[in-house]
XYZ file of C-alpha atoms in Angstrom:
600
model
C 44.218 2.965 7.134
C 41.370 5.451 7.515
C 37.875 4.479 6.584
C 37.306 5.242 2.921
C 35.241 4.175 -0.071
C 36.493 2.603 -3.268
C 33.847 2.761 -5.957
C 34.293 4.032 -9.478
C 33.341 7.674 -9.919
C 31.659 7.486 -13.293
C 29.530 4.584 -12.195
C 28.571 6.462 -9.070
C 27.544 9.539 -10.911
C 25.121 7.442 -12.971
C 23.930 5.597 -9.912
C 23.358 8.843 -7.991
C 21.494 10.576 -10.715
C 19.408 7.518 -11.432
C 18.512 7.001 -7.807
C 17.587 10.678 -7.515
C 15.393 10.284 -10.585
C 13.666 7.374 -8.916
C 12.965 9.491 -5.832
C 11.508 12.201 -8.004
C 9.294 9.733 -9.665
C 8.095 8.364 -6.379
C 7.276 11.916 -5.251
C 5.045 12.427 -8.327
C 2.812 9.552 -7.198
C 2.489 10.742 -3.676
C 5.637 9.079 -2.511
C 3.968 5.688 -2.106
C 6.497 3.811 -4.093
C 10.104 3.143 -3.104
C 12.961 3.723 -5.488
C 14.544 0.542 -6.743
C 17.763 0.044 -4.834
C 21.077 -1.040 -6.294
C 21.553 -4.837 -6.575
C 21.952 -6.295 -3.054
C 20.710 -3.119 -1.272
C 18.455 -3.528 1.777
C 14.759 -3.190 1.149
C 12.212 -1.255 3.289
C 10.198 -3.185 5.806
C 7.423 -1.218 7.609
C 8.538 0.885 10.576
C 11.933 -0.793 10.882
C 14.974 0.129 8.872
C 15.774 -1.702 5.619
C 17.625 -4.968 6.073
C 19.942 -6.826 3.670
C 17.983 -9.439 1.817
C 18.491 -12.959 3.135
C 20.504 -11.788 6.113
C 18.003 -12.829 8.687
C 18.089 -9.214 10.016
C 14.365 -8.546 9.557
C 13.532 -10.088 13.007
C 16.447 -8.099 14.472
C 15.135 -4.964 13.034
C 11.826 -5.501 14.797
C 13.555 -4.817 18.108
C 14.533 -1.340 16.953
C 11.519 1.104 16.524
C 12.528 3.337 13.699
C 11.763 6.603 15.479
C 14.046 5.564 18.391
C 16.928 4.234 16.388
C 19.926 5.865 14.796
C 21.219 3.838 11.839
C 24.888 4.473 10.864
C 27.415 3.010 8.493
C 30.871 3.647 7.147
C 33.234 2.274 9.740
C 33.154 -1.533 9.805
C 33.925 -3.738 6.759
C 33.228 -6.994 8.538
C 31.308 -8.471 11.467
C 32.026 -6.987 14.902
C 35.181 -8.803 16.071
C 35.736 -7.477 19.551
C 34.645 -4.930 22.162
C 38.189 -4.215 23.394
C 38.764 -0.397 23.722
C 42.522 -0.889 23.486
C 42.184 -2.269 20.057
C 41.288 1.091 18.530
C 41.849 -0.178 14.957
C 39.273 -3.078 14.830
C 36.962 -2.936 17.821
C 33.280 -2.779 17.188
C 32.029 0.640 16.116
C 31.251 2.724 19.250
C 33.233 0.619 21.732
C 35.376 3.636 22.528
C 33.115 6.671 22.794
C 29.708 5.122 23.352
C 30.713 2.570 26.058
C 34.253 3.330 27.197
C 35.131 7.008 27.589
C 38.196 9.216 27.732
C 39.292 11.756 30.319
C 38.793 14.685 27.949
C 37.189 15.419 24.605
C 38.969 17.573 22.059
C 37.278 19.858 19.495
C 39.549 20.247 16.441
C 37.423 23.069 15.074
C 37.970 25.330 18.099
C 41.222 23.769 19.380
C 39.621 23.295 22.790
C 39.744 20.496 25.407
C 36.519 19.663 27.247
C 36.850 17.910 30.615
C 34.987 14.602 30.343
C 35.674 11.831 32.927
C 38.155 14.297 34.262
C 37.064 17.535 35.901
C 40.377 19.179 35.333
C 44.058 18.527 34.443
C 46.889 20.811 35.563
C 50.628 20.871 35.216
C 51.609 21.576 38.862
C 55.313 21.521 38.053
C 57.469 21.130 34.905
C 57.240 17.360 35.132
C 54.195 16.888 37.332
C 50.590 16.683 36.183
C 47.506 16.522 38.484
C 44.342 15.022 37.230
C 41.036 15.733 39.145
C 38.163 13.266 38.293
C 34.432 13.924 38.319
C 32.517 12.785 41.331
C 29.489 10.644 40.965
C 30.592 8.777 37.826
C 29.776 5.073 37.873
C 30.495 2.085 35.670
C 27.514 0.506 33.976
C 27.532 -2.279 36.639
C 27.064 0.351 39.341
C 30.646 0.368 40.661
C 32.219 3.819 41.272
C 34.659 5.230 38.775
C 37.792 6.294 40.705
C 41.410 7.207 40.433
C 42.346 3.540 40.754
C 40.811 2.894 37.381
C 42.911 5.623 35.723
C 46.116 4.491 37.297
C 45.349 0.888 36.286
C 44.545 1.849 32.713
C 47.771 3.876 32.386
C 49.886 1.072 33.917
C 48.549 -1.348 31.345
C 51.042 0.519 29.145
C 53.797 -1.375 30.978
C 52.798 -4.289 28.829
C 54.960 -4.085 25.728
C 52.155 -4.895 23.266
C 49.707 -2.222 24.533
C 49.615 0.599 21.924
C 50.783 3.356 24.446
C 53.601 1.303 25.891
C 55.971 4.086 24.719
C 54.368 6.414 27.362
C 56.451 4.573 29.981
C 59.694 5.702 28.381
C 59.062 9.169 29.627
C 56.451 8.644 32.512
C 57.949 7.699 35.810
C 54.822 6.914 37.934
C 51.094 7.416 38.257
C 49.720 7.681 41.751
C 46.139 7.812 43.092
C 46.430 10.321 45.943
C 42.758 10.018 46.661
C 39.610 8.570 44.938
C 39.386 11.638 42.653
C 42.987 12.622 42.120
C 45.864 11.126 40.144
C 49.314 12.615 40.073
C 51.675 11.823 37.190
C 55.435 12.287 37.437
C 57.435 12.363 34.229
C 61.155 11.990 33.521
C 60.605 14.067 30.402
C 57.708 16.334 29.825
C 56.332 15.670 26.304
C 53.423 18.073 26.624
C 52.088 17.521 23.126
C 51.970 13.732 23.399
C 50.438 13.862 26.863
C 47.643 16.173 25.738
C 46.996 13.671 22.956
C 46.922 10.779 25.378
C 44.318 12.227 27.745
C 41.614 12.542 25.119
C 42.580 9.616 22.944
C 42.638 6.713 25.282
C 39.686 5.026 26.968
C 39.732 4.269 30.690
C 38.806 0.669 31.666
C 37.497 -0.653 34.989
C 40.126 -2.111 37.279
C 37.706 -4.340 39.026
C 36.879 -6.161 35.827
C 40.252 -6.079 33.963
C 42.605 -6.749 36.874
C 44.261 -10.148 36.548
C 43.987 -10.361 32.791
C 47.112 -11.636 31.056
C 48.834 -9.491 28.434
C 47.416 -11.626 25.714
C 43.918 -11.307 27.098
C 44.378 -7.510 27.479
C 45.309 -7.026 23.918
C 43.728 -9.980 22.095
C 40.710 -10.718 24.243
C 37.329 -9.954 22.665
C 35.919 -8.454 25.898
C 32.509 -9.792 25.064
C 30.692 -8.048 27.903
C 31.869 -4.469 27.747
C 31.162 -2.396 30.859
C 31.913 1.289 30.516
C 31.009 4.658 31.904
C 29.427 5.849 28.584
C 25.816 6.435 27.571
C 25.316 3.120 25.748
C 25.495 -0.566 26.620
C 25.782 -3.686 24.460
C 22.449 -4.786 23.007
C 23.274 -7.308 20.344
C 25.335 -8.035 17.178
C 25.143 -9.989 14.054
C 27.208 -10.583 10.920
C 25.867 -7.253 9.424
C 25.439 -4.987 12.434
C 26.419 -3.789 15.867
C 23.599 -2.595 18.162
C 23.934 -0.511 21.285
C 21.087 0.494 23.680
C 20.879 3.604 25.744
C 21.479 2.944 29.428
C 20.078 4.708 32.530
C 22.402 6.683 34.857
C 24.938 8.194 32.419
C 26.825 10.694 34.444
C 26.857 13.461 31.761
C 23.102 13.941 32.017
C 23.270 15.136 35.638
C 26.676 16.756 35.454
C 26.523 18.524 32.008
C 22.796 18.411 31.030
C 23.822 16.155 28.133
C 21.559 13.330 27.066
C 21.939 11.139 24.013
C 18.662 11.139 22.025
C 18.532 7.826 20.163
C 17.542 4.939 22.251
C 19.355 2.537 19.967
C 22.408 2.991 17.801
C 22.698 0.376 15.013
C 25.879 0.416 12.935
C 25.461 -1.451 9.640
C 28.511 -3.320 8.387
C 29.639 -2.057 4.973
C 28.968 -4.473 2.122
C 29.379 -1.871 -0.617
C 28.926 1.806 -1.200
C 25.956 0.936 -3.381
C 24.221 -0.485 -0.235
C 25.074 2.623 1.669
C 23.599 4.902 -1.011
C 20.492 2.737 -1.273
C 19.887 2.874 2.524
C 20.420 6.629 2.560
C 18.035 7.224 -0.234
C 15.359 4.915 1.257
C 15.574 6.703 4.725
C 16.922 3.502 6.197
C 20.273 5.094 7.114
C 20.637 8.290 9.105
C 24.384 8.792 8.950
C 26.662 7.453 6.302
C 30.420 7.869 6.928
C 31.098 6.212 3.593
C 32.964 7.904 0.756
C 30.018 8.448 -1.766
C 31.350 10.194 -4.961
C 28.472 12.121 -6.582
C 26.755 12.860 -3.307
C 26.855 16.576 -4.207
C 23.996 15.906 -6.666
C 21.717 14.765 -3.794
C 22.852 17.438 -1.380
C 21.911 20.086 -3.874
C 18.539 18.380 -4.598
C 15.466 18.250 -2.385
C 16.007 14.803 -0.933
C 16.551 15.605 2.753
C 20.276 14.678 2.570
C 22.934 16.998 3.646
C 26.705 17.239 4.180
C 28.599 19.529 6.524
C 29.107 22.266 3.854
C 26.382 22.879 1.198
C 29.160 23.657 -1.292
C 32.639 22.265 -2.134
C 34.464 20.665 -0.399
C 31.150 19.509 1.338
C 33.115 17.736 4.080
C 35.330 18.732 6.965
C 38.990 17.868 6.364
C 40.144 14.716 8.216
C 43.674 13.902 7.034
C 46.265 14.812 4.349
C 46.975 12.550 1.400
C 50.736 12.623 0.743
C 52.925 11.433 -2.134
C 55.769 9.694 -0.290
C 59.013 9.254 -2.266
C 61.530 6.696 -1.055
C 64.412 8.936 -0.237
C 66.755 5.942 0.208
C 66.585 5.244 -3.541
C 67.901 7.228 -6.515
C 66.803 9.633 -7.784
C 64.266 10.267 -4.987
C 67.200 10.852 -2.650
C 67.722 14.230 -4.406
C 65.616 17.151 -3.046
C 65.718 18.783 -6.474
C 64.207 15.684 -8.072
C 61.467 15.596 -5.374
C 60.732 19.319 -5.999
C 60.469 18.545 -9.746
C 57.863 15.912 -9.001
C 55.951 18.231 -6.808
C 55.773 20.900 -9.460
C 54.616 18.426 -12.055
C 51.457 17.394 -10.192
C 48.139 18.926 -11.284
C 46.368 18.720 -7.895
C 43.460 20.730 -9.249
C 42.798 17.975 -11.785
C 42.698 15.393 -8.925
C 40.352 17.559 -6.723
C 37.902 18.312 -9.619
C 38.315 15.353 -11.984
C 38.828 12.549 -9.585
C 36.865 13.712 -6.576
C 34.334 16.101 -8.007
C 35.400 18.651 -5.404
C 34.643 16.473 -2.431
C 38.202 17.087 -1.282
C 40.310 20.224 -0.951
C 43.805 20.842 -2.363
C 46.444 20.761 0.292
C 48.712 23.635 1.007
C 52.633 23.029 0.560
C 52.984 22.275 4.300
C 50.236 19.648 4.369
C 48.889 21.016 7.633
C 45.115 20.561 7.736
C 42.947 23.684 7.598
C 42.226 23.251 11.298
C 45.987 23.964 11.842
C 46.228 27.031 9.663
C 47.473 29.092 12.528
C 50.675 27.119 12.540
C 51.507 27.697 8.902
C 54.198 30.305 8.390
C 52.917 32.026 5.214
C 56.171 33.827 4.662
C 58.060 30.568 4.567
C 55.461 29.041 2.237
C 55.625 32.089 -0.002
C 59.340 31.834 -0.309
C 59.757 28.061 -0.501
C 56.410 26.617 -1.497
C 55.483 24.829 -4.704
C 52.654 24.760 -7.246
C 51.701 22.985 -10.478
C 54.120 24.264 -13.099
C 55.363 21.842 -15.704
C 57.909 24.336 -17.071
C 59.373 24.866 -13.623
C 59.574 21.045 -13.045
C 61.596 20.697 -16.282
C 63.882 23.568 -15.329
C 64.503 22.069 -11.844
C 65.465 18.789 -13.497
C 67.757 20.449 -15.993
C 69.462 22.693 -13.316
C 70.056 19.658 -11.115
C 71.827 17.843 -14.025
C 69.120 15.470 -15.144
C 69.176 14.831 -18.891
C 67.371 12.730 -21.479
C 70.425 11.065 -22.923
C 68.683 8.390 -24.979
C 65.943 10.654 -26.584
C 62.988 8.675 -25.162
C 61.514 11.829 -23.667
C 62.482 10.940 -20.080
C 65.424 11.983 -17.954
C 67.921 9.432 -16.791
C 69.736 9.250 -13.461
C 72.713 11.510 -13.176
C 74.987 8.463 -13.717
C 73.246 7.746 -17.046
C 71.263 4.758 -15.749
C 67.530 4.500 -16.449
C 65.138 6.161 -14.038
C 61.893 4.186 -14.667
C 59.812 4.746 -11.496
C 56.635 3.185 -10.139
C 53.951 4.789 -7.972
C 51.922 2.264 -5.996
C 48.463 2.356 -4.471
C 46.265 -0.451 -3.412
C 44.292 -2.356 -6.028
C 40.638 -1.501 -5.748
C 41.131 1.994 -4.255
C 39.805 3.486 -7.386
C 39.968 7.160 -6.369
C 43.653 6.733 -5.483
C 44.204 4.670 -8.685
C 42.813 7.489 -10.752
C 44.844 10.075 -8.725
C 48.072 8.119 -9.295
C 47.294 8.194 -13.098
C 47.051 12.006 -12.884
C 50.372 12.150 -11.001
C 52.069 9.856 -13.522
C 50.653 11.901 -16.461
C 52.055 15.166 -15.011
C 55.425 13.598 -14.224
C 55.770 12.233 -17.729
C 54.910 15.656 -19.174
C 57.856 17.021 -17.195
C 60.181 14.287 -18.411
C 59.963 11.809 -15.508
C 59.181 8.211 -16.442
C 56.556 7.289 -13.820
C 54.061 4.448 -14.067
C 51.192 3.512 -11.694
C 51.068 -0.015 -10.242
C 48.298 -1.480 -8.130
C 49.363 -4.263 -5.810
C 46.904 -5.770 -3.326
C 46.847 -3.963 -0.041
C 48.794 -6.532 2.010
C 51.576 -6.599 -0.625
C 51.726 -2.779 -0.587
C 52.050 -2.767 3.124
C 54.979 -5.171 2.922
C 56.681 -3.040 0.169
C 56.010 0.099 2.192
C 57.386 -1.259 5.422
C 60.557 -2.714 3.907
C 61.286 0.256 1.672
C 60.866 -1.689 -1.571
C 59.041 1.022 -3.498
C 59.751 4.220 -5.430
C 56.730 6.381 -4.593
C 53.364 5.762 -2.916
C 50.277 7.515 -1.583
C 49.545 7.570 2.086
C 47.328 9.290 4.637
C 47.999 7.423 7.846
C 47.903 10.276 10.257
C 44.621 11.836 11.117
C 43.482 15.174 12.465
C 44.400 15.593 16.191
C 45.135 18.162 18.785
C 48.677 18.940 17.561
C 50.652 19.257 14.327
C 53.392 17.406 16.307
C 51.600 14.229 15.176
C 52.129 15.028 11.534
C 55.752 16.016 12.010
C 56.341 12.842 14.034
C 54.980 10.925 11.048
C 57.253 12.596 8.575
C 60.505 12.966 10.416
C 60.723 10.263 13.118
C 64.141 8.747 13.694
C 65.817 6.363 13.720
C 64.914 4.705 10.472
C 64.537 1.073 11.104
C 64.766 -2.034 8.811
C 61.001 -2.133 8.877
C 59.094 1.204 8.948
C 55.591 0.120 9.691
C 53.890 3.317 11.032
C 55.931 6.397 10.304
C 58.538 7.956 7.995
C 57.800 5.516 5.207
C 60.063 7.560 2.893
C 63.057 6.766 5.199
C 64.070 10.437 5.283
C 66.921 11.197 7.683
C 67.398 14.666 9.036
C 68.572 14.917 12.655
C 68.045 18.661 12.818
C 64.429 18.226 11.677
C 63.861 15.381 14.224
C 65.367 17.465 17.065
C 62.875 20.323 16.197
C 60.019 17.861 16.301
C 61.103 16.771 19.740
C 61.463 20.378 20.754
C 57.816 20.926 19.561
C 56.726 18.031 21.722
C 58.257 19.918 24.644
C 56.070 22.976 24.151
C 53.067 23.331 26.413
C 49.732 23.171 24.478
C 48.806 26.752 25.558
C 52.167 28.094 24.257
C 50.819 28.725 20.767
C 53.495 31.270 19.902
C 56.224 28.854 20.966
C 54.653 26.136 18.866
C 54.456 28.486 15.889
C 58.190 29.333 16.141
C 59.228 25.758 16.156
C 56.752 24.830 13.409
C 58.160 27.532 11.286
C 61.680 26.122 11.518
C 60.366 22.690 10.673
C 58.508 24.069 7.627
C 61.735 25.528 6.324
C 63.438 22.242 6.259
C 60.264 20.460 5.006
C 59.881 22.821 2.025
C 63.611 22.848 1.213
C 63.817 19.036 1.173
C 60.146 17.870 0.525
C 60.509 14.438 2.230
C 56.761 14.167 1.462
C 54.565 15.949 -1.043
C 51.166 17.070 0.270
C 48.385 16.717 -2.321
C 44.879 16.982 -0.937
C 42.892 16.913 2.252
C 40.677 13.861 2.504
C 37.223 14.544 3.818
C 35.512 13.437 6.988
C 32.928 11.619 4.790
C 29.471 12.275 6.266
C 26.102 12.240 4.599
C 23.063 12.656 6.865
C 19.364 12.171 6.385
C 16.726 14.378 7.948
C 13.986 11.715 7.624
C 14.124 10.544 11.317
C 16.679 12.783 13.042
C 17.440 16.446 12.551
C 19.847 19.132 13.917
C 22.828 17.488 12.398
C 26.170 19.299 12.582
C 26.807 21.637 9.669
C 28.368 24.914 8.752
C 24.956 26.679 8.880
C 24.364 29.196 11.632
C 22.663 27.850 14.772
C 23.561 24.207 14.200
C 25.991 22.042 16.164
C 29.599 22.042 14.936
C 30.764 18.728 16.368
C 31.914 16.178 13.755
C 29.108 13.972 12.424
C 31.167 10.770 12.681
C 31.089 7.294 14.054
C 34.602 6.482 12.736
C 36.930 4.966 15.219
C 38.794 7.621 17.272
C 36.370 10.339 16.261
C 33.756 10.098 18.990
C 36.258 11.641 21.438
C 36.720 14.423 18.840
C 33.109 15.478 19.555
C 31.214 12.794 17.695
C 29.499 11.692 20.871
C 28.208 15.284 21.373
C 26.393 14.962 18.007
C 24.199 12.249 19.521
C 23.249 14.611 22.328
C 22.287 17.382 19.974
C 20.050 15.340 17.604
C 16.377 15.987 17.555
C 13.760 13.505 16.506
C 11.499 14.485 13.674
C 8.155 15.595 15.172
C 9.643 15.422 18.694
C-alpha cells in the first residue's frame, strides 16, 4: 500500500496547535528555548539533527554536519532491509533514484518524458524500438555503463519471480547493437506499458549481477549497492538510512545538474508525533508523512510549507476507491452500486475527516493530472453525486424494498442485505471515512456497517473475495490512465486477486478496450481520449468501483536549512517533493538538484 499516516485527527489538531504555541513562546524569548516535543520525539543536539532518545544515534549524527545534510522521513516504517532495486516495495529509501537510475524520468505535471540514462528512445517500426544511451556514464565503481547493462536488466525479467516478468509475454528480444544502442523487438506493441517500463525500472550493472541465482536476484539484500546515481551508501542503523554524495555523477557534466545536499539521511518512521516534532524543531527538512492539521502550521509563520498554500495543500498522488464485491449480491447489481455511490457524502469526508488535505474525486476517478482524458459529456450524462433522495429512488426503481420495516432494504429475493465495509484497523482516517460512508448508506436504506480487521487479515479477505465492500488506493499516479483501467477491469478473474480487480468485475468489452488503449502510442493523445471515453461509458454505467477522493502526495518542508522547495508559487521548481519509493523517477531526484542551502 502507499505510504500514509494513521493518527487520530482530533488529537493531531490539538498537538499541532499546542506545538505551534510552543514555537511562538520560544520566539518571545529570543528563540533560545526549544518547544517540548511529543513523547518519544527526538531532541535537539547542537549542529546535528535531533536523534531519537536512547537510539545511539547521537554519535551517528555527528558525521552529518547539519548544513550539508538533508533529513527526510515518511517512507520507511522499519529498519532498512535491503538495497535491491528490483524490490521496489521494501528496498531502503533512495535505492532506486539516488543510487540506481532509470532510462527516463517522467513529469506527471507536464506529461513529459525526460531522457535520463537514455539519450533517446524511438519506435523505428510498429514493433521495433531503438534506445540510444548516453555516452560517458559510469557506474560508481568506475566501470562504463553500456547497452549490455540494459539488455541484462531487461532479460532478468525472464525469471518468473521478477516483477516485470510479464514483459516477456510480448517482448521477443533485446539486442545490444553497439555499446550505446539497444534494439527491442516485440510480438505485440503495448506502447503504454512500455512507456511505463522505461521510466519505472532501474538498470543494474551486468558485471556485478551476472551469475546471481533467481533467489539472490529477488531476495538478496545487495548490501553494497553500486549504481550510476548521485549518491552512494554511507551507513544505516535501526532508525535511519544515510547516503553520501559521490563524485563523478554523469548528470553534472551532461545536464548541468548537481545534487546540493552532501548527505541524505532518511529517518525511519516511529510515529507521526515524532515526524511533527522533528519538523517543528528544524531537525527534519522534508516530511512525506500524512500529518493532519498541518494547515495550521503552513498558514502560520513557522517556516513550514506544503505544495499549495491553500486546500488541498498537496499534489494528488492516487485515488481512493470504494470497491464493491461484484460477485456477491446485491453488489452484483449496477443499480445497487449506483445507489451506494449517490448515498456517499464525499464532501463530509474531505472536510470533516481530512480537513481539506485531500480533494474530492470526479466520477471517473482519473487524477487531476489526467483531466484531459476525462470526457466531460459522458460524465455530465452518466456521472453521480451525493443525493440521498436519488439513492432511495434508484433502489426502489430497481425493486429493492424494506419488507420487514427495519428501515433497510432487503435483497430482491427477500433475504437480508446486511453488508460490511472493511478497512485496516489503525488506519484512522479510513476508519472515519468508512463511518461516513456507512452513515450515508443507512440514510438511503442500505444496512452497511464498518469493520476493522488487521491489515493482513484484510489482504486475505480482499484477495479471496470474502468481503462486501472495502476501500483501496493501490494504483498510483503514472504516465498513463491505462494503469488505472488495468487495475479496474483486468481479466481473467482468478481464484486469488492479489493486485488488481479486487471487486471481481467481469466485462470483456471493457477489458478489450483497455487492451486497445495499451496499443495506442503515447503521443496519440486524441486516440487515447477516444478509447478512454468508451471505457468511461461502461465505467459510469456499471460503477465497478466508486471513486471517492484523491489522496495527497504528503509533503511538508522546512526552510530552516534548505530552500527553493517545489511549490505552486511562481518561479519555484515544480518537481514532486517526495522520497517515496517510485517517486524519485517522477522528478523527485530533480528536487535535490534545485535545493538551495540557507545562506549559501
